[in-house]
Amino acid sequence: MTGRYDVIVLGAGAAGMMCAIRAGQRGRSVLVLDHAAAPGEKIRISGGGRCNFTNIHAGPKNFLSTNPHFAKSALARFTPQDFIAMVGRHGIAWHEKTLGQLFCDDSAKDIIRMLTDEMRAAGAQLRLRTEISGIEQRAGGYRVSTSEGAFEASSLVVATGGKSIPKMGATGFAYRIAEQFGLPVVETRPGLVPLTLDPQLLQRLSPLSGIAAPAEIRHGKTAFREALLFTHRGLSGPAILQISSYWREGEDITVVIEPDIDIFALLKKAKQVNGRQSAQTALAEILPKRLAQHVVESEGISGNMADLSDKRLQQLAATIQAWSVKPSGSEGYRTAEVTLGGIDTACLDSKTMQAKSIPGLFFIGECVDVTGWLGGYNFQWAWASGHVAGEAA
Ligand code: FDA
C-alpha cells in the first residue's frame, strides 16, 4: 500500500488530531498514523477519566521552556475559549473544578469522540496499529515507511508525544526523528511526577501514608499551594506534582502544611487558653489526627502545653510549616504525566511549529520543549500547537 497526501501526521494524540482537523478543514488531504489500537489514549485516562481539557487562565507563565516566550504565539492564536467553543458545538457538558480547570461532566471519551468526529468531517484519514519504520526526506516532501506500506506527503507533522507512561505506548520517537534531521533536543526528564524519599525517612513517615493536607511546596522562588499527599513511596498530590517539574535531583524542597494558618500563634493561644491540653490534642484541631500524633512523637514532646516553652512551640510549628526535605528521586516516566525538555524551540518557528531549517517538517505537542503546569495546561498546549501547525502544514 502506498499513498500520497498533503500532510502526514505521526501520532493520533491530542496535538496530532487537532492538527489533522485544522489542516483538513483547509482542504488539505491528511493522513494520521499511530501505532496504538485507539486514538487519544492519554485523553481517555486524563483527569481521572473526565479529562481536564483546558484551563481558562492558561498563559505563557504556566509553561516551562528554555525559551519562556516561545509558546506565546500559538497560545494566543488558539485559546481556551476556542476549545470551549468546540466542546460546546458538540454538546459536551463541562464544569470548572478548581483554579480554572475545566473537566467533562461525563467522560473523557466525549473529547476523543469530538476529535475523531471533527477529523472525519474534515476528511482526515486515521490509520491505527501502524508501526513506523523509517522517514526519508525526498524532493517534494517526505516518505514514511510503515508496517502498512509507504506514504508520502509534502508536510510531515511529528506529534508522537513524550516519554511519559511507556506502558501506554510512549516511545520518545519524536526525539529520534529530530536527531535524524540534526535538530537539537533539550535534555528530557519526567515532570508532574510523585517524588520519592530515601528508605530511612520513608520508614519514619510510613504511618502517614495515605494522609492528605493543604500545603504550600516551595522550591527557590517557585511555590504551589494545593494538596500534599503522603504515599508509601514518598510525596505526591497536586502540589508535589507541580513542584516536581522545577525540582532537580539533589535539591531540597520546603513543605508548609496548612499555609493559611499560623500554627505557632495557634499553639501559643492553645497554651494560654488550656494549658492542660496536650500538644497532640491542640494540633489535631487543625491537622489530620495521625499527622498530629506523628509530629508530636517525632519531636519527642510529651506532657501538657503549659510545660512547653515558646521556643519549643516554635520548633514544633517549624516541623509542620518549614519542613525542608531532600527527595531521593522521582517515580520517573512510569507515572510522570509529562516529559520536560524536548525538541529545542530555537529550531522551530513559534507561529507554525515548522523546523526553521527543514521546510515541511513540524513538531507539536508534548515532544516540544514546552511543558505546562498541572491543571489542563498541557492539553491547551497540544490543542494550540496542533492548531497552528494545521494552519500552516
Ligand atoms: P500524546 O502522548 O497524547 O499522543 C502521542 C500519540 O503518538 C499517541 O497516540 C501514541 O500512541 C503515538 N505514538 C507514540 N510513539 C509512536 C510511534 N513510534 N509510532 C506511531 N505512533 C506513536 N494534561 C492535561 O492538560 N489535563 C489532564 O487532565 C491530563 N491528565 C493526564 C493524566 C495522565 C495519567 C497522563 C499520563 C497525562 C495527562 N496529561 C493531562 C498530559 C497530557 O495527556 C499530554 O500533555 C498530552 O496528551 C500530550 O499530547 P500529545 O498529542 O503531544 O501526545
Short mmCIF file of C-alpha atoms and ligand atoms in Angstrom, two decimals:
data_model
loop_
_atom_site.label_atom_id
_atom_site.label_comp_id
_atom_site.label_asym_id
_atom_site.label_seq_id
_atom_site.Cartn_x
_atom_site.Cartn_y
_atom_site.Cartn_z
CA MET A 1 0.00 0.00 0.00
CA THR A 2 1.26 3.45 -0.84
CA GLY A 3 -0.45 6.77 -0.87
CA ARG A 4 0.25 10.44 -1.37
CA TYR A 5 -1.18 13.15 0.87
CA ASP A 6 -0.60 16.83 1.51
CA VAL A 7 0.02 16.22 5.20
CA ILE A 8 1.02 13.16 7.22
CA VAL A 9 0.63 13.48 10.99
CA LEU A 10 2.53 10.97 13.13
CA GLY A 11 0.58 10.37 16.35
CA ALA A 12 -3.19 10.44 16.94
CA GLY A 13 -2.98 12.09 20.35
CA ALA A 14 -4.33 15.47 21.40
CA ALA A 15 -1.94 17.55 19.28
CA GLY A 16 -1.95 15.29 16.21
CA MET A 17 -5.74 15.10 15.98
CA MET A 18 -6.11 18.86 16.41
CA CYS A 19 -3.56 19.46 13.66
CA ALA A 20 -5.31 16.99 11.34
CA ILE A 21 -8.66 18.72 11.91
CA ARG A 22 -7.34 22.18 11.04
CA ALA A 23 -5.33 21.01 8.03
CA GLY A 24 -8.32 19.01 6.76
CA GLN A 25 -10.63 21.99 7.21
CA ARG A 26 -8.25 23.96 4.99
CA GLY A 27 -8.79 21.42 2.24
CA ARG A 28 -5.51 19.57 2.70
CA SER A 29 -5.53 15.80 2.29
CA VAL A 30 -4.42 14.41 5.65
CA LEU A 31 -3.32 11.00 6.91
CA VAL A 32 -2.81 10.37 10.63
CA LEU A 33 -0.68 7.35 11.59
CA ASP A 34 -0.48 5.81 15.05
CA HIS A 35 0.89 2.53 16.35
CA ALA A 36 -1.76 2.29 19.05
CA ALA A 37 -5.05 0.44 18.72
CA ALA A 38 -7.09 3.55 19.57
CA PRO A 39 -6.64 7.31 19.19
CA GLY A 40 -6.19 9.64 22.16
CA GLU A 41 -5.36 7.05 24.78
CA LYS A 42 -3.90 9.68 27.12
CA ILE A 43 -7.01 11.78 26.73
CA ARG A 44 -9.04 8.74 27.78
CA ILE A 45 -7.22 8.31 31.09
CA SER A 46 -6.68 12.01 31.77
CA GLY A 47 -8.26 13.87 34.64
CA GLY A 48 -9.31 10.65 36.33
CA GLY A 49 -11.35 9.70 33.23
CA ARG A 50 -13.00 13.13 32.92
CA CYS A 51 -10.22 14.95 31.03
CA ASN A 52 -9.13 18.31 32.38
CA PHE A 53 -9.24 19.56 28.79
CA THR A 54 -8.13 23.16 29.33
CA ASN A 55 -7.52 25.87 31.88
CA ILE A 56 -9.28 29.19 31.43
CA HIS A 57 -6.26 31.01 32.87
CA ALA A 58 -3.73 29.38 30.50
CA GLY A 59 -0.98 31.77 29.51
CA PRO A 60 2.76 31.61 28.82
CA LYS A 61 3.53 31.93 32.56
CA ASN A 62 2.06 28.45 33.13
CA PHE A 63 4.67 26.72 30.97
CA LEU A 64 8.29 25.66 31.42
CA SER A 65 10.60 26.01 28.44
CA THR A 66 14.17 27.05 27.75
CA ASN A 67 12.54 29.93 25.87
CA PRO A 68 9.60 31.13 28.00
CA HIS A 69 8.35 33.36 25.14
CA PHE A 70 8.08 30.56 22.56
CA ALA A 71 4.56 29.39 23.49
CA LYS A 72 3.04 32.91 23.35
CA SER A 73 2.15 32.92 19.67
CA ALA A 74 0.36 29.55 19.49
CA LEU A 75 -1.41 30.10 22.83
CA ALA A 76 -2.71 33.47 21.60
CA ARG A 77 -3.93 32.03 18.31
CA PHE A 78 -5.86 29.12 19.77
CA THR A 79 -7.18 29.96 23.21
CA PRO A 80 -9.08 28.03 25.90
CA GLN A 81 -12.21 29.86 24.65
CA ASP A 82 -11.65 28.41 21.16
CA PHE A 83 -11.53 24.90 22.58
CA ILE A 84 -14.54 25.56 24.85
CA ALA A 85 -16.47 26.69 21.75
CA MET A 86 -15.64 23.40 20.01
CA VAL A 87 -16.71 21.42 23.09
CA GLY A 88 -19.92 23.47 23.14
CA ARG A 89 -20.67 22.74 19.45
CA HIS A 90 -20.53 19.04 20.29
CA GLY A 91 -22.90 19.43 23.24
CA ILE A 92 -20.33 18.17 25.76
CA ALA A 93 -21.22 19.28 29.28
CA TRP A 94 -18.35 20.51 31.45
CA HIS A 95 -17.64 22.19 34.75
CA GLU A 96 -14.86 24.17 36.39
CA LYS A 97 -13.44 22.06 39.19
CA THR A 98 -10.95 24.45 40.74
CA LEU A 99 -8.32 27.03 39.72
CA GLY A 100 -9.75 27.42 36.20
CA GLN A 101 -9.52 23.69 35.45
CA LEU A 102 -12.30 22.53 33.10
CA PHE A 103 -13.43 18.90 33.15
CA CYS A 104 -16.06 16.92 31.23
CA ASP A 105 -19.16 16.29 33.34
CA ASP A 106 -19.38 12.78 31.98
CA SER A 107 -16.35 11.18 30.32
CA ALA A 108 -13.03 11.94 28.63
CA LYS A 109 -14.27 9.70 25.83
CA ASP A 110 -16.56 12.59 24.80
CA ILE A 111 -13.46 14.63 23.90
CA ILE A 112 -11.99 11.75 21.86
CA ARG A 113 -15.31 11.30 20.06
CA MET A 114 -15.44 15.03 19.34
CA LEU A 115 -11.93 14.99 17.86
CA THR A 116 -12.46 11.88 15.73
CA ASP A 117 -15.83 13.27 14.50
CA GLU A 118 -14.14 16.56 13.60
CA MET A 119 -11.33 14.70 11.81
CA ARG A 120 -13.87 12.71 9.81
CA ALA A 121 -15.82 15.87 8.95
CA ALA A 122 -12.57 17.49 7.79
CA GLY A 123 -11.78 14.45 5.61
CA ALA A 124 -8.67 13.41 7.55
CA GLN A 125 -7.91 9.67 7.44
CA LEU A 126 -6.80 7.77 10.52
CA ARG A 127 -4.72 4.60 10.40
CA LEU A 128 -4.14 2.82 13.70
CA ARG A 129 -1.91 -0.16 14.56
CA THR A 130 0.66 1.18 12.10
CA GLU A 131 4.34 0.83 13.03
CA ILE A 132 6.59 3.48 11.54
CA SER A 133 9.89 2.04 10.40
CA GLY A 134 11.55 4.95 8.62
CA ILE A 135 11.28 8.52 7.41
CA GLU A 136 13.07 9.93 4.37
CA GLN A 137 13.16 13.43 3.03
CA ARG A 138 12.73 13.44 -0.74
CA ALA A 139 12.21 16.01 -3.44
CA GLY A 140 8.72 17.39 -2.81
CA GLY A 141 8.38 16.14 0.75
CA TYR A 142 8.65 13.09 2.96
CA ARG A 143 8.25 9.34 2.63
CA VAL A 144 7.10 7.43 5.69
CA SER A 145 7.70 3.66 5.64
CA THR A 146 5.33 1.70 7.84
CA SER A 147 4.10 -1.81 8.60
CA GLU A 148 1.16 -0.96 6.28
CA GLY A 149 3.27 0.28 3.38
CA ALA A 150 4.79 3.62 2.45
CA PHE A 151 3.06 7.01 2.45
CA GLU A 152 4.25 10.32 1.05
CA ALA A 153 3.37 13.90 1.81
CA SER A 154 4.71 17.39 1.30
CA SER A 155 4.35 18.14 5.04
CA LEU A 156 5.21 15.83 7.93
CA VAL A 157 3.94 16.70 11.40
CA VAL A 158 5.50 14.87 14.33
CA ALA A 159 3.01 14.56 17.22
CA THR A 160 4.18 11.38 18.91
CA GLY A 161 4.32 12.86 22.43
CA GLY A 162 6.99 12.39 25.08
CA LYS A 163 8.37 9.51 27.12
CA SER A 164 5.85 9.52 29.95
CA ILE A 165 3.97 6.28 30.66
CA PRO A 166 5.79 3.85 28.32
CA LYS A 167 3.11 1.27 29.17
CA MET A 168 0.70 3.40 27.14
CA GLY A 169 2.85 3.40 24.02
CA ALA A 170 5.09 6.42 24.72
CA THR A 171 8.31 5.93 22.78
CA GLY A 172 10.34 9.11 22.61
CA PHE A 173 10.13 8.61 18.83
CA ALA A 174 9.96 12.35 18.13
CA TYR A 175 13.42 12.88 19.61
CA ARG A 176 14.86 10.24 17.30
CA ILE A 177 13.30 11.98 14.30
CA ALA A 178 14.78 15.28 15.48
CA GLU A 179 18.17 13.60 15.77
CA GLN A 180 17.84 12.13 12.28
CA PHE A 181 17.31 15.65 10.91
CA GLY A 182 20.08 17.18 13.02
CA LEU A 183 17.71 19.19 15.24
CA PRO A 184 18.75 19.79 18.86
CA VAL A 185 16.78 18.27 21.74
CA VAL A 186 16.77 19.83 25.21
CA GLU A 187 17.52 17.13 27.78
CA THR A 188 14.33 15.33 28.74
CA ARG A 189 13.19 14.39 32.26
CA PRO A 190 9.95 13.33 33.92
CA GLY A 191 7.59 16.14 35.01
CA LEU A 192 4.39 16.30 37.08
CA VAL A 193 5.60 13.23 38.91
CA PRO A 194 5.50 12.00 42.55
CA LEU A 195 8.77 12.40 44.46
CA THR A 196 10.39 9.56 46.36
CA LEU A 197 12.16 9.60 49.73
CA ASP A 198 15.14 7.64 50.98
CA PRO A 199 14.26 4.36 52.75
CA GLN A 200 15.09 5.63 56.27
CA LEU A 201 12.92 8.71 56.02
CA LEU A 202 10.23 6.70 54.27
CA GLN A 203 10.16 4.27 57.16
CA ARG A 204 9.84 7.10 59.67
CA LEU A 205 6.98 8.60 57.66
CA SER A 206 5.26 5.29 56.96
CA PRO A 207 2.44 5.94 59.50
CA LEU A 208 1.46 8.94 57.37
CA SER A 209 0.90 7.02 54.14
CA GLY A 210 -2.48 7.99 52.67
CA ILE A 211 -2.79 11.29 54.57
CA ALA A 212 -3.56 14.45 52.56
CA ALA A 213 -3.34 18.04 53.75
CA PRO A 214 -3.43 21.52 52.20
CA ALA A 215 0.17 22.66 51.69
CA GLU A 216 2.47 25.10 50.03
CA ILE A 217 5.51 23.47 48.45
CA ARG A 218 8.44 25.77 47.74
CA HIS A 219 11.47 25.40 45.55
CA GLY A 220 13.61 28.52 45.19
CA LYS A 221 11.26 31.30 44.11
CA THR A 222 8.59 28.89 42.89
CA ALA A 223 5.72 27.84 45.15
CA PHE A 224 2.47 25.95 44.65
CA ARG A 225 -0.47 25.85 47.06
CA GLU A 226 -2.52 22.71 46.59
CA ALA A 227 -2.96 19.36 48.33
CA LEU A 228 0.01 17.29 49.57
CA LEU A 229 -0.30 13.52 49.84
CA PHE A 230 1.98 11.17 51.80
CA THR A 231 2.36 7.86 49.94
CA HIS A 232 4.14 4.57 50.57
CA ARG A 233 6.87 5.75 48.15
CA GLY A 234 7.21 9.36 49.24
CA LEU A 235 5.30 12.54 48.47
CA SER A 236 2.58 13.16 45.93
CA GLY A 237 -0.59 15.21 45.41
CA PRO A 238 -1.04 18.19 43.09
CA ALA A 239 1.35 20.49 45.00
CA ILE A 240 4.18 17.94 44.72
CA LEU A 241 3.48 17.15 41.06
CA GLN A 242 3.65 20.88 40.28
CA ILE A 243 6.95 21.46 42.09
CA SER A 244 8.46 18.24 40.64
CA SER A 245 8.75 19.97 37.26
CA TYR A 246 11.04 22.60 38.83
CA TRP A 247 12.96 20.29 41.18
CA ARG A 248 16.30 18.68 40.21
CA GLU A 249 17.95 15.68 41.82
CA GLY A 250 19.97 16.63 44.93
CA GLU A 251 17.88 19.73 45.70
CA ASP A 252 15.68 20.43 48.71
CA ILE A 253 12.03 21.46 48.75
CA THR A 254 10.24 23.17 51.62
CA VAL A 255 6.89 21.87 52.77
CA VAL A 256 4.48 24.22 54.55
CA ILE A 257 1.45 22.32 55.80
CA GLU A 258 -1.74 24.36 56.31
CA PRO A 259 -0.12 27.52 54.89
CA ASP A 260 -3.17 29.66 55.69
CA ILE A 261 -2.81 29.00 59.42
CA ASP A 262 -0.09 30.42 61.71
CA ILE A 263 0.48 27.23 63.69
CA PHE A 264 2.91 28.83 66.18
CA ALA A 265 0.34 31.52 67.04
CA LEU A 266 -2.34 28.88 67.34
CA LEU A 267 -0.24 26.73 69.70
CA LYS A 268 0.61 29.74 71.85
CA LYS A 269 -3.06 30.59 72.15
CA ALA A 270 -3.95 26.99 72.97
CA LYS A 271 -1.34 27.05 75.75
CA GLN A 272 -2.89 30.21 77.24
CA VAL A 273 -6.46 29.04 76.98
CA ASN A 274 -5.98 25.44 78.08
CA GLY A 275 -2.53 24.68 79.43
CA ARG A 276 -3.53 21.20 80.50
CA GLN A 277 -4.24 20.15 76.94
CA SER A 278 -1.58 18.03 75.18
CA ALA A 279 0.19 19.38 72.09
CA GLN A 280 -1.20 16.47 70.10
CA THR A 281 -4.79 17.37 71.01
CA ALA A 282 -4.18 21.02 70.12
CA LEU A 283 -2.64 20.09 66.76
CA ALA A 284 -5.38 17.59 65.97
CA GLU A 285 -7.77 20.57 65.82
CA ILE A 286 -6.15 21.56 62.52
CA LEU A 287 -4.15 18.57 61.26
CA PRO A 288 -5.26 15.01 60.49
CA LYS A 289 -5.04 13.04 63.76
CA ARG A 290 -2.27 10.69 62.56
CA LEU A 291 -0.18 13.61 61.34
CA ALA A 292 -0.60 15.47 64.64
CA GLN A 293 0.46 12.35 66.53
CA HIS A 294 3.46 11.75 64.27
CA VAL A 295 4.75 15.32 64.54
CA VAL A 296 4.48 15.38 68.34
CA GLU A 297 6.11 11.96 68.73
CA SER A 298 8.93 12.69 66.31
CA GLU A 299 9.67 15.91 68.21
CA GLY A 300 9.79 13.87 71.45
CA ILE A 301 7.12 16.06 73.03
CA SER A 302 5.07 14.78 75.95
CA GLY A 303 3.20 16.40 78.82
CA ASN A 304 0.93 19.44 78.82
CA MET A 305 1.05 22.54 76.67
CA ALA A 306 1.79 24.56 79.86
CA ASP A 307 5.14 22.73 80.17
CA LEU A 308 6.30 23.75 76.68
CA SER A 309 8.32 26.92 76.19
CA ASP A 310 7.50 29.27 73.31
CA LYS A 311 10.79 28.19 71.74
CA ARG A 312 9.66 24.57 71.85
CA LEU A 313 6.31 25.51 70.33
CA GLN A 314 8.15 27.39 67.61
CA GLN A 315 10.25 24.29 66.85
CA LEU A 316 7.10 22.19 66.72
CA ALA A 317 5.43 24.65 64.33
CA ALA A 318 8.56 24.68 62.15
CA THR A 319 8.46 20.93 61.63
CA ILE A 320 4.96 21.43 60.18
CA GLN A 321 5.45 24.71 58.38
CA ALA A 322 9.14 24.84 57.44
CA TRP A 323 9.97 21.22 56.69
CA SER A 324 12.99 21.14 54.40
CA VAL A 325 13.26 17.78 52.70
CA LYS A 326 15.54 16.37 50.01
CA PRO A 327 13.62 13.90 47.83
CA SER A 328 15.78 10.96 46.77
CA GLY A 329 14.32 10.96 43.25
CA SER A 330 11.06 10.78 41.37
CA GLU A 331 8.85 7.89 40.27
CA GLY A 332 10.16 8.53 36.76
CA TYR A 333 8.42 8.16 33.40
CA ARG A 334 6.41 5.24 34.75
CA THR A 335 3.99 7.64 36.43
CA ALA A 336 5.04 11.10 35.15
CA GLU A 337 2.18 12.97 33.48
CA VAL A 338 4.52 14.78 31.13
CA THR A 339 8.05 14.94 29.74
CA LEU A 340 10.04 18.11 30.34
CA GLY A 341 12.50 19.24 27.69
CA GLY A 342 12.21 18.03 24.11
CA ILE A 343 12.68 19.47 20.64
CA ASP A 344 14.61 22.72 21.12
CA THR A 345 12.27 25.63 20.41
CA ALA A 346 15.22 27.57 18.95
CA CYS A 347 14.95 25.44 15.82
CA LEU A 348 11.16 25.88 15.43
CA ASP A 349 9.09 28.78 14.11
CA SER A 350 6.76 29.70 17.00
CA LYS A 351 3.97 30.78 14.63
CA THR A 352 3.79 27.48 12.73
CA MET A 353 5.85 24.89 14.69
CA GLN A 354 7.80 24.22 11.50
CA ALA A 355 11.51 23.42 11.73
CA LYS A 356 13.26 26.60 10.57
CA SER A 357 15.91 24.75 8.60
CA ILE A 358 13.75 21.90 7.23
CA PRO A 359 10.75 23.01 5.19
CA GLY A 360 7.66 20.86 5.67
CA LEU A 361 8.75 19.24 8.94
CA PHE A 362 6.71 20.21 12.02
CA PHE A 363 6.83 19.22 15.73
CA ILE A 364 3.84 19.78 18.03
CA GLY A 365 2.54 18.88 21.47
CA GLU A 366 4.46 17.29 24.28
CA CYS A 367 7.56 16.37 22.24
CA VAL A 368 8.46 20.08 22.06
CA ASP A 369 10.37 21.79 24.88
CA VAL A 370 7.19 23.41 26.24
CA THR A 371 5.65 21.82 29.35
CA GLY A 372 2.61 23.03 31.22
CA TRP A 373 1.69 23.02 34.86
CA LEU A 374 -0.81 20.53 36.17
CA GLY A 375 -4.39 21.66 35.53
CA GLY A 376 -5.34 21.45 31.84
CA TYR A 377 -2.38 23.46 30.55
CA ASN A 378 -0.74 20.56 28.72
CA PHE A 379 -3.82 19.82 26.67
CA GLN A 380 -4.17 23.53 25.89
CA TRP A 381 -0.61 23.46 24.54
CA ALA A 382 -1.43 20.35 22.49
CA TRP A 383 -4.55 22.00 21.01
CA ALA A 384 -2.80 25.32 20.34
CA SER A 385 0.41 23.94 18.82
CA GLY A 386 -1.64 21.43 16.80
CA HIS A 387 -3.93 24.15 15.52
CA VAL A 388 -1.17 26.49 14.34
CA ALA A 389 0.68 23.65 12.60
CA GLY A 390 -2.61 22.64 10.96
CA GLU A 391 -2.94 26.21 9.67
CA ALA A 392 0.47 26.04 8.05
CA ALA A 393 1.09 22.43 7.00
P1 FDA B 1 0.14 12.07 23.21
O1 FDA B 1 1.04 11.28 24.06
O2 FDA B 1 -1.22 12.40 23.69
O3 FDA B 1 -0.03 11.37 21.79
C1 FDA B 1 1.03 10.79 21.11
C2 FDA B 1 0.49 9.75 20.16
O4 FDA B 1 1.57 9.27 19.38
C3 FDA B 1 -0.12 8.55 20.87
O5 FDA B 1 -1.37 8.27 20.32
C4 FDA B 1 0.90 7.43 20.64
O6 FDA B 1 0.29 6.17 20.52
C5 FDA B 1 1.53 7.86 19.32
N1 FDA B 1 2.90 7.37 19.16
C6 FDA B 1 3.93 7.45 20.03
N2 FDA B 1 5.02 6.88 19.51
C7 FDA B 1 4.69 6.42 18.28
C8 FDA B 1 5.40 5.71 17.28
N3 FDA B 1 6.67 5.38 17.43
N4 FDA B 1 4.73 5.38 16.15
C9 FDA B 1 3.42 5.70 15.99
N5 FDA B 1 2.71 6.36 16.91
C10 FDA B 1 3.34 6.72 18.05
N6 FDA B 1 -2.95 17.07 30.56
C11 FDA B 1 -3.95 17.96 30.76
O7 FDA B 1 -3.88 19.07 30.24
N7 FDA B 1 -5.04 17.62 31.52
C12 FDA B 1 -5.17 16.39 32.12
O8 FDA B 1 -6.20 16.08 32.74
C13 FDA B 1 -4.09 15.47 31.95
N8 FDA B 1 -4.11 14.27 32.58
C14 FDA B 1 -3.11 13.36 32.36
C15 FDA B 1 -3.15 12.12 33.01
C16 FDA B 1 -2.15 11.18 32.78
C17 FDA B 1 -2.20 9.88 33.52
C18 FDA B 1 -1.11 11.49 31.87
C19 FDA B 1 -0.04 10.49 31.58
C20 FDA B 1 -1.05 12.72 31.25
C21 FDA B 1 -2.04 13.68 31.50
N9 FDA B 1 -1.99 14.93 30.89
C22 FDA B 1 -3.01 15.83 31.12
C23 FDA B 1 -0.93 15.29 29.94
C24 FDA B 1 -1.46 15.11 28.52
O9 FDA B 1 -2.02 13.81 28.40
C25 FDA B 1 -0.33 15.28 27.48
O10 FDA B 1 0.30 16.50 27.69
C26 FDA B 1 -0.91 15.25 26.08
O11 FDA B 1 -1.57 14.01 25.86
C27 FDA B 1 0.18 15.43 25.03
O12 FDA B 1 -0.42 15.34 23.76
P2 FDA B 1 0.43 14.86 22.50
O13 FDA B 1 -0.58 14.76 21.40
O14 FDA B 1 1.61 15.70 22.31
O15 FDA B 1 0.96 13.41 22.88
#
